[in-house]
mmCIF file of C-alpha atoms in Angstrom:
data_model
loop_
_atom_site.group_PDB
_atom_site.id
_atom_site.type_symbol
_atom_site.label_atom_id
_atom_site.label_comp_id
_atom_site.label_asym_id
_atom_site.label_seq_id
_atom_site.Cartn_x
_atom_site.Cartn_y
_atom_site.Cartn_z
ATOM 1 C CA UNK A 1 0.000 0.000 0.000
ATOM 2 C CA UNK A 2 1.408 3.222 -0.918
ATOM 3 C CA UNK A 3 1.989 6.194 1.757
ATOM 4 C CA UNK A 4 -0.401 8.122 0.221
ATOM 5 C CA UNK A 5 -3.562 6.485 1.498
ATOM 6 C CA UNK A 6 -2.433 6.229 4.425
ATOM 7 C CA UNK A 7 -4.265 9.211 6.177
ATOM 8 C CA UNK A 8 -4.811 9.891 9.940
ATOM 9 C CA UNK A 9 -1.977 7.278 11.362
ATOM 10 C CA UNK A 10 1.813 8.496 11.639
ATOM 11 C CA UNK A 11 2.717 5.459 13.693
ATOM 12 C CA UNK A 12 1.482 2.470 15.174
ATOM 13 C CA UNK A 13 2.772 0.513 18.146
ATOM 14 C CA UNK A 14 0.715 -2.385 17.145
ATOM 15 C CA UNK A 15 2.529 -5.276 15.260
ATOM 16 C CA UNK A 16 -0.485 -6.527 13.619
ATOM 17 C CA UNK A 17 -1.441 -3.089 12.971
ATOM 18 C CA UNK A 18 -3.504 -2.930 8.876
ATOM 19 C CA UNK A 19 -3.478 0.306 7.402
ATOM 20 C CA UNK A 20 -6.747 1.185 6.061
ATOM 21 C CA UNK A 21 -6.848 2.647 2.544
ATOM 22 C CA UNK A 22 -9.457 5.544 2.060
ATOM 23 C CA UNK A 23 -10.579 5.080 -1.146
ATOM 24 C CA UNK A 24 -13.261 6.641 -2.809
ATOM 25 C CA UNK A 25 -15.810 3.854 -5.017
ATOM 26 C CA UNK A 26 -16.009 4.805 -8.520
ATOM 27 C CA UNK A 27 -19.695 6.327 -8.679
ATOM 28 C CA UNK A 28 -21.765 4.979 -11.412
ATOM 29 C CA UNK A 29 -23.454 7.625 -13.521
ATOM 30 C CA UNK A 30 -26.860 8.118 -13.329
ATOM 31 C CA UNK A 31 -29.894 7.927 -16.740
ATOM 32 C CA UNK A 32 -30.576 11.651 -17.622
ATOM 33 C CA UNK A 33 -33.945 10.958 -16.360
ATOM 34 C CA UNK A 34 -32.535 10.418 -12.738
ATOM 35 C CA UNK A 35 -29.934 13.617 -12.939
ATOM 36 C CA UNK A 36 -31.594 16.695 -11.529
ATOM 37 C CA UNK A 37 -28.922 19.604 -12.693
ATOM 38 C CA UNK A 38 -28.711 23.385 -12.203
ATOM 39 C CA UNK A 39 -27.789 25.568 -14.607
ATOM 40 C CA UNK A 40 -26.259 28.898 -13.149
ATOM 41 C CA UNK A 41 -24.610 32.012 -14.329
ATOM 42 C CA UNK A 42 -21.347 32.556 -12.689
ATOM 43 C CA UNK A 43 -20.417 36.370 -13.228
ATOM 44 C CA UNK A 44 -16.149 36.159 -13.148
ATOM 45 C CA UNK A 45 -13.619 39.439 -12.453
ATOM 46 C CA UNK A 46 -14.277 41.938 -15.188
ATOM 47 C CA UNK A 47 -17.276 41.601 -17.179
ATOM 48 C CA UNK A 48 -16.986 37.707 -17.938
ATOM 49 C CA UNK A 49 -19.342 35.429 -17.331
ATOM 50 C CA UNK A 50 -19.309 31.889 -17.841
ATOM 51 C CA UNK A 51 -22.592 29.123 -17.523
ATOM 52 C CA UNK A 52 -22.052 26.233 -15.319
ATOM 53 C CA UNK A 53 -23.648 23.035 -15.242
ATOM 54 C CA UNK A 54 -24.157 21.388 -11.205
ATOM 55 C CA UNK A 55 -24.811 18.391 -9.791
ATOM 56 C CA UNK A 56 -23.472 15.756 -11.951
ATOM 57 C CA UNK A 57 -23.510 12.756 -10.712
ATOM 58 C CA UNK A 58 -21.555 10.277 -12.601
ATOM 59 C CA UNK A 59 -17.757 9.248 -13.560
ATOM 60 C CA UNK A 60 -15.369 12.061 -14.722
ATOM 61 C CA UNK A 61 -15.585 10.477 -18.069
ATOM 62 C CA UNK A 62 -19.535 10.780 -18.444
ATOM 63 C CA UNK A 63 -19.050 14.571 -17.400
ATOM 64 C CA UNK A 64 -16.434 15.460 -19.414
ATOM 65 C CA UNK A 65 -18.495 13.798 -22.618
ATOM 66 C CA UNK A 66 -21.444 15.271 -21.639
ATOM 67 C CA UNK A 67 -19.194 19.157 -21.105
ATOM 68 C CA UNK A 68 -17.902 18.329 -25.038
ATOM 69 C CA UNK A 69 -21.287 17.855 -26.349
ATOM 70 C CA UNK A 70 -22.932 21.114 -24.399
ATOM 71 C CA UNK A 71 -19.928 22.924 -26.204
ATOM 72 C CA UNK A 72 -20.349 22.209 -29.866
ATOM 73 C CA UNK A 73 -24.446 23.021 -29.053
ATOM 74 C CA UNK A 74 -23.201 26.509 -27.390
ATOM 75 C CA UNK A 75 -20.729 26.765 -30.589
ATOM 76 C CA UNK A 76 -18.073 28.127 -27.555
ATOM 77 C CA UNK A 77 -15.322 26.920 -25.448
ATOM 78 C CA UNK A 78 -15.304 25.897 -21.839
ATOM 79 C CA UNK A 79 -13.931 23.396 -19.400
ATOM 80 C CA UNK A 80 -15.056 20.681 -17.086
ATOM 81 C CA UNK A 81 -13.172 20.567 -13.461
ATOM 82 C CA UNK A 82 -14.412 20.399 -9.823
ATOM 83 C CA UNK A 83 -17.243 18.322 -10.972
ATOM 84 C CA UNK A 84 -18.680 21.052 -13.095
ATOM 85 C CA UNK A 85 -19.409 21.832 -16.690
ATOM 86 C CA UNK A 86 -17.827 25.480 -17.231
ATOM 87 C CA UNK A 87 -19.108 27.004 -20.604
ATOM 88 C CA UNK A 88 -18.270 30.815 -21.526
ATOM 89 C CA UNK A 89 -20.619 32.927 -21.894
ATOM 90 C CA UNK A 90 -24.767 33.322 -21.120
ATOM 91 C CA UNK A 91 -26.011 30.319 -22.293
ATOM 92 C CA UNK A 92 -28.472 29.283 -19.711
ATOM 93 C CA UNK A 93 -31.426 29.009 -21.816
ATOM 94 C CA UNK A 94 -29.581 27.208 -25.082
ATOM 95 C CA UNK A 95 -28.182 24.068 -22.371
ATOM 96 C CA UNK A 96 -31.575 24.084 -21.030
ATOM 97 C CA UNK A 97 -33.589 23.095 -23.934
ATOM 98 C CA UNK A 98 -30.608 21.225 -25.008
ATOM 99 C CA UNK A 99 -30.759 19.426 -21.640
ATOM 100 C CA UNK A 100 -34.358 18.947 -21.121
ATOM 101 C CA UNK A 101 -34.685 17.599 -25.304
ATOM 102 C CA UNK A 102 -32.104 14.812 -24.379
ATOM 103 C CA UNK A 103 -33.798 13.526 -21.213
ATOM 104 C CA UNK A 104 -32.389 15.438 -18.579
ATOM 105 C CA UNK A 105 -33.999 16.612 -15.544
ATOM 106 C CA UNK A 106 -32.619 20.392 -15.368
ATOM 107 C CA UNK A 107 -33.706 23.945 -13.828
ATOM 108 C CA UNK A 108 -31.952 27.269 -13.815
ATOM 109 C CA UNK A 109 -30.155 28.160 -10.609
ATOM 110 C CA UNK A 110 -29.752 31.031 -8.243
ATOM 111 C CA UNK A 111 -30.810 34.392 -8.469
#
């Protein structure tokens, strides 16, 4: 086992002592009909704002495929990080159809 997972213990007196890994599961993505994402507006230094996409819950993979595809509909860049879908500019109402036509449960967020 690698020192890495071991968190919390710096040493043991115990000779039969098992480190115990913390490892996170893999999460298995959930069917669009069973995702429930918010779409807010995130207003950035300056006068940029960028759209992001909440409450994924799935693999990394599944969100960054699913960040690729809401970028060629928005015709713009972004990024996906944090567990987010980042995409530049106000697009809240272009994901949302976009969204809600392939099976996703979504709502705009905040104010």
């Amino acid at each position: 086992m690698s020192k890495k997972n071991r968190s919390g213990v710096v040493y043991s007196t115990n000779p039969d002592f098992q480190y115990q890994a913390d490892d996170m599961p893999d999460v298995d993505t959930l069917a669009p009909a069973q995702q429930n994402l918010k779409i807010w507006l995130v207003k950035l230094g300056g006068s940029k704002v960028v759209t992001a996409v909440r409450e994924f819950i799935g693999t990394d993979a599944d969100l960054a495929d699913l960040g690729k595809q809401l970028k060629a509909a928005c015709g713009t860049g972004g990024s996906v990080k944090d567990g987010e879908i980042l995409i530049q500019g106000d697009h809240r109402d272009k994901i949302l159809t976009w969204l809600t036509g392939k099976g996703y449960k979504a709502k705009k967020a905040g104010g």
